[in-house]
Tab-separated table of C-alpha atoms and ligand atoms in Angstrom:
chain	number	residue	atom	x	y	z
A	1	MET	CA	-8.034	-26.978	-21.513
A	2	THR	CA	-8.527	-22.983	-20.979
A	3	ALA	CA	-10.087	-21.687	-17.673
A	4	THR	CA	-13.231	-20.505	-19.976
A	5	ALA	CA	-13.830	-24.012	-21.090
A	6	LEU	CA	-14.470	-25.092	-17.666
A	7	PRO	CA	-18.090	-24.716	-15.939
A	8	PRO	CA	-18.407	-21.733	-13.928
A	9	ASP	CA	-16.721	-21.779	-10.422
A	10	LEU	CA	-18.581	-21.249	-7.300
A	11	TYR	CA	-15.895	-19.299	-5.808
A	12	GLY	CA	-16.393	-16.639	-8.646
A	13	LEU	CA	-20.002	-15.971	-7.411
A	14	THR	CA	-21.575	-13.284	-5.340
A	15	PRO	CA	-23.918	-14.456	-2.492
A	16	VAL	CA	-26.714	-12.830	-4.751
A	17	GLU	CA	-25.668	-14.515	-7.814
A	18	LEU	CA	-25.450	-17.720	-6.261
A	19	GLN	CA	-28.890	-17.258	-4.652
A	20	GLU	CA	-30.460	-16.404	-8.232
A	21	ARG	CA	-28.684	-19.593	-9.704
A	22	LEU	CA	-30.371	-22.080	-7.415
A	23	ARG	CA	-33.456	-19.907	-7.500
A	24	GLY	CA	-33.194	-20.709	-11.415
A	25	TRP	CA	-33.170	-24.646	-10.301
A	26	GLY	CA	-36.261	-24.210	-8.115
A	27	LEU	CA	-34.421	-23.904	-5.004
A	28	SER	CA	-34.817	-21.833	-2.181
A	29	PRO	CA	-32.312	-19.202	-0.513
A	30	VAL	CA	-31.980	-21.697	2.557
A	31	HIS	CA	-30.107	-24.048	0.216
A	32	ALA	CA	-27.845	-20.913	-1.239
A	33	ALA	CA	-27.166	-20.010	2.425
A	34	ARG	CA	-26.101	-23.573	3.196
A	35	LEU	CA	-24.037	-24.053	0.314
A	36	TRP	CA	-22.424	-20.435	1.024
A	37	ASN	CA	-22.095	-21.633	4.614
A	38	TYR	CA	-19.992	-24.887	3.415
A	39	LEU	CA	-17.643	-22.821	1.007
A	40	TYR	CA	-16.616	-19.939	3.518
A	41	TRP	CA	-17.571	-21.146	7.015
A	42	GLU	CA	-16.874	-24.970	6.876
A	43	LEU	CA	-14.302	-24.199	3.840
A	44	ALA	CA	-15.148	-27.514	2.424
A	45	ASP	CA	-12.884	-28.688	-0.191
A	46	ASP	CA	-15.243	-31.043	-1.879
A	47	LEU	CA	-18.697	-30.741	-3.130
A	48	GLY	CA	-19.352	-34.264	-1.886
A	49	ALA	CA	-18.562	-33.376	1.496
A	50	MET	CA	-21.570	-31.094	1.660
A	51	VAL	CA	-23.793	-33.611	3.046
A	52	GLU	CA	-26.525	-31.471	4.276
A	53	LEU	CA	-27.389	-30.401	0.840
A	54	PRO	CA	-29.967	-32.539	-0.806
A	55	MET	CA	-28.637	-35.076	-3.223
A	56	LYS	CA	-30.200	-33.650	-6.256
A	57	VAL	CA	-28.592	-30.060	-5.293
A	58	ARG	CA	-24.935	-31.953	-5.140
A	59	ARG	CA	-25.773	-33.804	-8.268
A	60	ARG	CA	-26.743	-30.528	-10.260
A	61	LEU	CA	-23.833	-28.723	-8.906
A	62	GLU	CA	-21.258	-31.235	-9.896
A	63	ALA	CA	-22.806	-31.259	-13.430
A	64	GLU	CA	-23.060	-27.555	-14.134
A	65	MET	CA	-20.552	-25.788	-11.622
A	66	GLN	CA	-17.182	-26.423	-10.491
A	67	LEU	CA	-15.439	-25.996	-7.035
A	68	GLY	CA	-12.261	-24.454	-7.954
A	69	VAL	CA	-9.900	-25.518	-5.282
A	70	LEU	CA	-6.426	-25.186	-6.381
A	71	PRO	CA	-4.120	-27.904	-5.771
A	72	THR	CA	-0.965	-27.284	-3.759
A	73	ALA	CA	1.927	-27.992	-6.288
A	74	LEU	CA	4.581	-26.810	-3.609
A	75	ALA	CA	4.570	-25.867	0.228
A	76	THR	CA	7.565	-24.346	1.583
A	77	ASP	CA	8.343	-23.056	4.994
A	78	SER	CA	10.860	-20.465	5.979
A	79	SER	CA	13.470	-21.660	8.253
A	80	ASP	CA	12.160	-18.987	10.890
A	81	GLY	CA	8.716	-20.609	10.490
A	82	PHE	CA	6.718	-17.020	9.748
A	83	THR	CA	6.204	-17.697	6.243
A	84	ARG	CA	4.648	-20.518	4.211
A	85	LYS	CA	4.535	-19.961	0.643
A	86	PHE	CA	2.293	-22.264	-1.740
A	87	LEU	CA	2.841	-22.914	-5.370
A	88	LEU	CA	-0.917	-23.504	-6.360
A	89	THR	CA	-2.270	-25.184	-9.534
A	90	LEU	CA	-4.384	-23.517	-12.002
A	91	PRO	CA	-7.111	-25.477	-14.044
A	92	ASP	CA	-4.932	-25.045	-17.084
A	93	ALA	CA	-1.712	-26.261	-15.279
A	94	ARG	CA	0.019	-22.928	-14.586
A	95	THR	CA	1.170	-22.248	-11.404
A	96	ILE	CA	0.737	-19.137	-9.079
A	97	GLU	CA	2.084	-18.149	-5.624
A	98	THR	CA	0.187	-17.608	-2.524
A	99	VAL	CA	1.936	-16.584	0.501
A	100	LEU	CA	0.867	-17.010	4.471
A	101	MET	CA	2.751	-14.580	6.607
A	102	ARG	CA	2.949	-14.152	10.340
A	103	PHE	CA	4.541	-10.898	10.887
A	104	THR	CA	4.394	-8.763	13.757
A	105	GLY	CA	1.772	-10.673	15.476
A	106	ARG	CA	-0.762	-10.960	12.415
A	107	VAL	CA	-1.502	-13.271	9.961
A	108	THR	CA	-1.656	-11.980	6.614
A	109	ALA	CA	-2.212	-13.898	3.012
A	110	CYS	CA	-0.535	-12.610	0.257
A	111	ILE	CA	-2.619	-13.320	-3.001
A	112	SER	CA	-1.675	-13.177	-6.828
A	113	THR	CA	-3.968	-11.630	-9.067
A	114	GLN	CA	-2.184	-12.761	-12.516
A	115	ALA	CA	-0.219	-15.438	-13.695
A	116	GLY	CA	3.033	-13.391	-14.665
A	117	CYS	CA	2.891	-9.686	-15.071
A	118	ALA	CA	2.835	-7.472	-18.180
A	119	MET	CA	4.459	-4.341	-16.334
A	120	GLY	CA	8.182	-5.643	-16.397
A	121	CYS	CA	9.550	-3.834	-13.403
A	122	VAL	CA	12.958	-4.720	-13.811
A	123	PHE	CA	13.774	-6.172	-10.069
A	124	CYS	CA	10.694	-8.511	-9.927
A	125	ALA	CA	10.756	-12.219	-10.833
A	126	THR	CA	7.386	-11.971	-11.860
A	127	GLY	CA	7.770	-9.022	-14.162
A	128	GLN	CA	10.891	-10.638	-15.420
A	129	MET	CA	8.672	-13.853	-16.446
A	130	GLY	CA	6.415	-11.670	-18.668
A	131	PHE	CA	2.423	-12.071	-18.759
A	132	THR	CA	0.635	-14.969	-19.013
A	133	ARG	CA	-3.087	-14.246	-18.156
A	134	HIS	CA	-5.280	-12.458	-15.880
A	135	LEU	CA	-6.854	-14.844	-13.108
A	136	THR	CA	-10.418	-15.182	-12.676
A	137	ALA	CA	-12.301	-13.934	-9.386
A	138	GLY	CA	-12.813	-17.466	-8.401
A	139	GLU	CA	-9.116	-18.373	-8.776
A	140	ILE	CA	-8.376	-15.097	-6.568
A	141	VAL	CA	-10.869	-15.876	-3.934
A	142	ALA	CA	-9.721	-19.665	-4.155
A	143	GLN	CA	-6.329	-18.597	-2.824
A	144	VAL	CA	-7.793	-16.843	0.218
A	145	VAL	CA	-9.861	-19.999	1.021
A	146	HIS	CA	-6.611	-21.686	0.819
A	147	VAL	CA	-4.921	-19.873	3.285
A	148	ALA	CA	-7.941	-19.746	5.626
A	149	ARG	CA	-8.249	-23.405	5.413
A	150	THR	CA	-4.599	-23.936	6.103
A	151	LEU	CA	-4.937	-22.029	9.338
A	152	ARG	CA	-7.834	-23.911	10.283
A	153	ARG	CA	-6.353	-27.123	10.034
A	154	ALA	CA	-3.488	-26.049	12.036
A	155	GLY	CA	-5.821	-24.436	14.661
A	156	GLU	CA	-4.464	-21.139	14.107
A	157	PRO	CA	-6.298	-17.785	14.424
A	158	ARG	CA	-8.887	-16.752	11.729
A	159	LEU	CA	-7.281	-15.018	8.743
A	160	ARG	CA	-7.945	-11.408	9.085
A	161	ASN	CA	-5.563	-9.370	6.614
A	162	ILE	CA	-4.972	-9.959	2.950
A	163	VAL	CA	-2.587	-7.968	0.444
A	164	LEU	CA	-2.800	-8.317	-3.357
A	165	MET	CA	1.085	-8.312	-3.635
A	166	GLY	CA	1.704	-11.577	-4.999
A	167	MET	CA	2.013	-12.012	-8.696
A	168	GLY	CA	0.484	-9.696	-11.025
A	169	GLU	CA	-0.976	-6.345	-11.123
A	170	PRO	CA	-4.199	-6.067	-9.777
A	171	LEU	CA	-5.565	-2.811	-11.481
A	172	HIS	CA	-4.667	-4.587	-14.758
A	173	ASN	CA	-7.345	-6.816	-13.706
A	174	TYR	CA	-9.540	-4.624	-12.071
A	175	ASP	CA	-12.996	-6.447	-12.597
A	176	ALA	CA	-11.702	-9.668	-11.520
A	177	SER	CA	-9.713	-8.482	-8.670
A	178	LEU	CA	-12.562	-6.127	-7.177
A	179	ARG	CA	-15.110	-8.830	-7.335
A	180	ALA	CA	-12.699	-11.217	-5.281
A	181	ILE	CA	-12.554	-8.767	-2.935
A	182	GLY	CA	-16.411	-7.957	-2.729
A	183	ILE	CA	-16.903	-12.091	-2.103
A	184	VAL	CA	-14.199	-12.206	0.586
A	185	ARG	CA	-15.655	-9.262	2.402
A	186	ASP	CA	-19.345	-10.871	2.551
A	187	SER	CA	-20.365	-11.214	6.309
A	188	ALA	CA	-21.936	-14.254	6.073
A	189	GLY	CA	-18.529	-15.810	4.434
A	190	LEU	CA	-14.895	-15.012	5.134
A	191	SER	CA	-16.001	-11.654	6.584
A	192	LEU	CA	-12.690	-9.616	5.854
A	193	ARG	CA	-12.840	-6.057	6.761
A	194	ALA	CA	-12.184	-3.812	3.763
A	195	ASP	CA	-9.589	-1.850	5.530
A	196	ARG	CA	-7.573	-4.717	6.093
A	197	ILE	CA	-7.417	-5.503	2.225
A	198	THR	CA	-4.525	-4.063	0.687
A	199	LEU	CA	-4.493	-3.248	-2.906
A	200	SER	CA	-0.959	-2.735	-4.272
A	201	THR	CA	-0.495	-0.999	-7.772
A	202	VAL	CA	2.544	-0.437	-9.700
A	203	GLY	CA	0.556	2.911	-10.429
A	204	VAL	CA	-1.933	2.124	-13.165
A	205	VAL	CA	-3.384	5.820	-13.113
A	206	PRO	CA	-6.884	4.860	-14.590
A	207	GLY	CA	-7.403	2.065	-12.083
A	208	ILE	CA	-6.497	4.432	-9.139
A	209	ARG	CA	-8.897	7.003	-10.487
A	210	ARG	CA	-11.541	4.139	-10.673
A	211	LEU	CA	-11.020	3.003	-7.274
A	212	ALA	CA	-11.530	6.829	-5.916
A	213	ALA	CA	-14.757	7.149	-8.232
A	214	GLU	CA	-16.175	4.151	-6.879
A	215	ASN	CA	-14.930	4.780	-3.467
A	216	GLN	CA	-14.010	1.127	-2.944
A	217	PRO	CA	-13.231	0.801	0.573
A	218	VAL	CA	-9.797	-1.101	0.339
A	219	SER	CA	-6.670	0.238	1.276
A	220	LEU	CA	-4.206	1.277	-1.419
A	221	ALA	CA	-0.616	0.945	-1.718
A	222	VAL	CA	1.479	2.459	-4.408
A	223	SER	CA	4.668	1.031	-5.692
A	224	LEU	CA	6.874	4.202	-6.117
A	225	HIS	CA	10.465	3.242	-5.678
A	226	ALA	CA	11.650	6.494	-7.327
A	227	ALA	CA	11.065	10.120	-7.057
A	228	THR	CA	11.810	11.233	-10.491
A	229	GLN	CA	10.267	10.226	-13.656
A	230	GLU	CA	13.556	9.551	-15.330
A	231	GLU	CA	14.639	7.123	-12.119
A	232	ARG	CA	11.352	5.757	-11.879
A	233	ALA	CA	11.159	4.567	-15.690
A	234	ALA	CA	14.413	2.931	-15.617
A	235	LEU	CA	12.697	0.701	-12.887
A	236	VAL	CA	9.145	0.607	-13.606
A	237	PRO	CA	8.602	0.465	-17.372
A	238	ALA	CA	4.929	1.432	-16.846
A	239	ALA	CA	6.022	4.782	-15.525
A	240	LYS	CA	6.251	5.527	-19.416
A	241	ALA	CA	2.709	5.048	-19.766
A	242	TRP	CA	1.604	6.871	-16.779
A	243	PRO	CA	4.155	9.250	-15.862
A	244	LEU	CA	5.183	10.298	-12.178
A	245	ASP	CA	3.192	13.679	-12.233
A	246	GLU	CA	0.004	12.071	-13.537
A	247	LEU	CA	0.423	9.290	-10.883
A	248	MET	CA	0.853	11.777	-8.276
A	249	ASP	CA	-2.155	13.502	-9.474
A	250	ALA	CA	-4.384	10.632	-9.186
A	251	CYS	CA	-2.964	9.827	-5.871
A	252	ALA	CA	-4.023	12.969	-4.390
A	253	GLU	CA	-7.400	13.001	-6.087
A	254	TYR	CA	-7.757	9.458	-4.468
A	255	SER	CA	-6.932	10.398	-0.930
A	256	ARG	CA	-8.933	13.737	-1.560
A	257	LEU	CA	-12.242	11.668	-2.798
A	258	THR	CA	-11.902	8.852	-0.287
A	259	GLY	CA	-10.384	10.717	2.820
A	260	ARG	CA	-7.831	7.613	3.153
A	261	ARG	CA	-3.909	7.851	3.149
A	262	ILE	CA	-1.824	5.781	0.564
A	263	PHE	CA	0.920	3.473	1.410
A	264	TYR	CA	3.794	4.259	-0.856
A	265	GLU	CA	6.148	1.524	-1.338
A	266	TRP	CA	9.893	2.011	-1.987
A	267	THR	CA	12.087	-1.079	-2.738
A	268	LEU	CA	15.453	0.032	-1.479
A	269	ILE	CA	18.270	-1.249	-3.927
A	270	ALA	CA	21.801	-0.273	-2.774
A	271	GLY	CA	23.579	2.659	-4.531
A	272	ARG	CA	20.465	2.966	-6.731
A	273	ASN	CA	17.656	4.906	-4.404
A	274	ASP	CA	18.682	4.482	-0.869
A	275	SER	CA	20.511	7.720	-0.303
A	276	PRO	CA	19.481	10.495	1.877
A	277	ASP	CA	19.057	12.538	-1.178
A	278	HIS	CA	16.604	9.995	-2.465
A	279	ALA	CA	14.936	10.140	1.089
A	280	HIS	CA	14.770	14.129	0.723
A	281	ALA	CA	13.132	13.561	-2.882
A	282	VAL	CA	10.497	11.290	-1.940
A	283	GLY	CA	9.832	13.551	1.296
A	284	ARG	CA	9.518	16.339	-1.063
A	285	LEU	CA	7.130	14.572	-3.384
A	286	LEU	CA	4.848	13.243	-0.536
A	287	GLN	CA	5.026	15.765	2.029
A	288	ARG	CA	1.633	17.365	1.602
A	289	LEU	CA	-0.257	14.015	1.167
A	290	PRO	CA	-1.551	11.647	3.596
A	291	ALA	CA	1.052	9.227	3.285
A	292	GLN	CA	2.920	6.350	4.664
A	293	VAL	CA	6.233	4.966	3.086
A	294	ASN	CA	6.892	1.396	3.035
A	295	LEU	CA	10.495	0.526	2.721
A	296	ILE	CA	11.362	-2.985	1.142
A	297	PRO	CA	14.805	-4.185	1.046
A	298	LEU	CA	15.452	-5.761	-2.521
A	299	ASN	CA	14.936	-9.519	-2.604
A	300	PRO	CA	17.676	-10.131	-4.878
A	301	THR	CA	16.338	-12.212	-8.430
A	302	ARG	CA	18.258	-13.946	-10.944
A	303	GLY	CA	17.143	-11.404	-13.723
A	304	TYR	CA	18.444	-8.111	-12.032
A	305	ASP	CA	21.957	-7.465	-10.617
A	306	GLY	CA	21.150	-5.377	-7.575
A	307	GLU	CA	21.787	-5.519	-3.840
A	308	PRO	CA	19.282	-4.886	-0.840
A	309	GLY	CA	19.818	-1.504	0.397
A	310	ARG	CA	21.768	-2.043	3.918
A	311	ASN	CA	20.070	-1.436	7.437
A	312	GLU	CA	21.795	1.597	7.978
A	313	ALA	CA	20.852	3.225	4.895
A	314	ALA	CA	17.376	2.271	5.612
A	315	GLU	CA	17.356	3.770	9.029
A	316	ALA	CA	19.038	7.092	7.543
A	317	PHE	CA	16.306	7.287	4.959
A	318	GLN	CA	13.453	6.840	7.732
A	319	ARG	CA	15.168	9.781	9.792
A	320	VAL	CA	15.010	12.163	7.095
A	321	LEU	CA	11.267	10.951	5.815
A	322	GLY	CA	10.187	11.236	9.527
A	323	ASP	CA	12.563	14.286	10.802
A	324	VAL	CA	12.216	16.565	8.127
A	325	TYR	CA	9.067	15.849	6.280
A	326	GLY	CA	7.085	14.466	9.315
A	327	LEU	CA	6.282	11.060	7.131
A	328	PRO	CA	5.686	7.876	9.069
A	329	SER	CA	7.461	4.909	7.458
A	330	THR	CA	8.149	1.424	8.155
A	331	VAL	CA	10.777	-1.206	6.962
A	332	ARG	CA	9.384	-4.164	5.848
A	333	GLN	CA	11.444	-7.419	7.615
A	334	ARG	CA	12.997	-9.761	5.544
A	335	ARG	CA	11.711	-12.652	6.664
A	336	GLY	CA	11.233	-15.744	4.810
A	337	ILE	CA	14.043	-14.847	2.022
A	338	ASP	CA	15.386	-18.547	2.603
A	339	ILE	CA	12.504	-19.466	0.325
A	340	ALA	CA	12.648	-16.623	-1.970
A	341	ALA	CA	9.718	-14.836	-0.444
A	342	GLY	CA	9.764	-12.151	-3.224
A	343	CYS	CA	6.974	-11.698	-5.527
A	344	GLY	CA	7.061	-14.352	-7.949
A	345	GLN	CA	10.162	-15.928	-7.140
A	346	LEU	CA	9.069	-19.190	-5.965
A	347	ALA	CA	7.410	-19.899	-9.171
A	348	ALA	CA	10.470	-18.409	-11.011
A	349	ALA	CA	12.596	-20.637	-9.301
A	350	ASN	CA	10.297	-23.715	-9.998
A	351	ARG	CA	10.240	-23.135	-13.463
A	352	ALA	CA	14.163	-22.828	-13.512
A	353	GLY	CA	14.228	-25.966	-12.124
A	354	ALA	CA	11.650	-27.553	-14.502
A	355	ALA	CA	13.806	-26.426	-17.452
A	356	ARG	CA	17.307	-27.765	-15.815
B	401	LIG	N1	1.862	-5.413	-9.052
B	401	LIG	C1	1.787	-4.836	-7.815
B	401	LIG	C2	1.768	-5.842	-6.755
B	401	LIG	C3	2.586	-7.014	-6.605
B	401	LIG	S1	4.328	-6.607	-6.404
B	401	LIG	C4	2.775	-3.847	-7.592
B	401	LIG	O1	3.625	-3.722	-8.207
B	401	LIG	O2	2.576	-3.012	-6.649
B	401	LIG	C5	4.306	-6.102	-4.509
B	401	LIG	C6	5.307	-5.219	-4.100
B	401	LIG	O3	6.657	-6.103	-4.045
B	401	LIG	C7	5.531	-4.188	-5.293
B	401	LIG	O4	5.994	-3.040	-4.232
B	401	LIG	C8	6.915	-4.467	-5.992
B	401	LIG	O5	7.481	-3.396	-6.127
B	401	LIG	C9	7.687	-5.425	-4.897
B	401	LIG	N2	8.573	-6.193	-5.434
B	401	LIG	C10	8.825	-6.906	-6.389
B	401	LIG	N3	9.735	-7.645	-6.376
B	401	LIG	C11	10.587	-7.445	-5.380
B	401	LIG	C12	11.894	-7.893	-5.082
B	401	LIG	N4	12.648	-8.541	-5.700
B	401	LIG	N5	12.547	-7.385	-4.160
B	401	LIG	C13	11.534	-6.463	-3.217
B	401	LIG	N6	10.283	-5.933	-3.528
B	401	LIG	C14	9.848	-6.452	-4.740
B	402	LIG	FE1	4.129	-6.354	-12.045
B	402	LIG	FE2	4.225	-5.678	-9.604
B	402	LIG	FE3	6.059	-7.099	-10.440
B	402	LIG	FE4	5.915	-4.731	-11.335
B	402	LIG	S1	6.407	-5.250	-9.087
B	402	LIG	S2	6.322	-6.595	-12.593
B	402	LIG	S3	3.788	-4.481	-11.243
B	402	LIG	S4	4.086	-7.899	-10.191
C-alpha cells in the first residue's frame, strides 16, 4: 500500500483546512476546534479516544480520514540518558528516525523529512542509503507529536525546539516541510516558535532563495563542511549542482532579505577539514556575513572511512574563527554516540541487522 492510497491524514491539515472539511460535513467550527485540541493539546493517539466529539463525527472521521500516528518499531536510549532515538514505521512499512535530545538544558526533537536522501553526502548514513521517498506533511508533523507525547507521558517539560536534521533534505521536499512547520507553529496547537525551528539544508540554492523570498521565519542552517568548491564537491555531491559561489550568494541574499544570521554546519573529519588552514578558509568565506559556525565531530558510519576530528583540533579551529575573524562557533557534544546518534545511522544499522 502506498501513502497516497490512504485516506487523508489529519496531521497533514492546517486548522483552516480542517475547519473547511468539517464545514463541508455540516459541522460547526466548534467541532473543528475540539478536534484540533485533541490532536495537538491532548495529543490523542486514537480517534476512539475523542469522546467529546459526537459519535457521528467520529464515525465520519474513521471512514474518511486517518490519524497518522507512526508506530514505534524501535526505541533506544543513550547510556547517558540524554538521547532517545525512535525508529518509526510509515504506512508503507518503511522506517524513519526521530530523535529526542536533552542537550544543554533544553529538549529538542530531531525530525526526518524524507525516507533516505538523494544528496549522497559521503559521510552520512542516510546518504549512503539512497533516496526512497518524500515524507508527507502529516508524516513530518506526526514525528513532532510523537516526541511531544513521549515527553508528556514522562511528565517532562513541553517540547520547544525542533530541528529538521534527521533523515533527508528538507529543501528537496520543500512544500511538505514548510506545510508541516506551519501546522506545528499553530498557536492553538503545538505552538512552537518559528525561531526555535531550525531547518538544515545541504545547500539547495533554489530552496534557500525561496525561503528568503517567502520570508519564512524559521532558523536556517547550511551544511558547509568545506570552504572550496573542489573539497566540498568531494564530500557533498550536491555541490556539483549548486556550486559554492552560488550557495554563498544565496546565503548572503537570504541574510540581507530576512535580516537573520545563518548557522553553518561543519562536520569535523580528522585530517580532512579540521586544520587551522581550513578554519582560516571558512573564516574568510563567512567573515562578512551574519554567521555562526556549528562544528560537529564526525560520527563514524559503515560506508565512510573517516575519523572524527579530535577535541584539540576543534578547539584550535574555534580559536581561529573567533580570534581572527570574529565568528562565533559551537562544538556539538557527541552525546548518544553509543546509540548511533548520527543522521540515519539507526535506520542503517537496523537494515543491516535485518539483512544479516
Ligand atoms: N539534509 C540536511 C539535514 C539532515 S543532515 C543537511 O544535510 O543539512 C543534518 C546534519 O548532520 C548535516 O549538517 C549533516 O552534514 C550532518 N551529518 C550527517 N552525517 C553525519 C555524520 N556521520 N557525522 C556528523 N555529522 C553528520
Ligand atoms: Fe542528505 Fe543531509 Fe545526509 Fe547529505 S547530510 S545525505 S543532505 S541527509
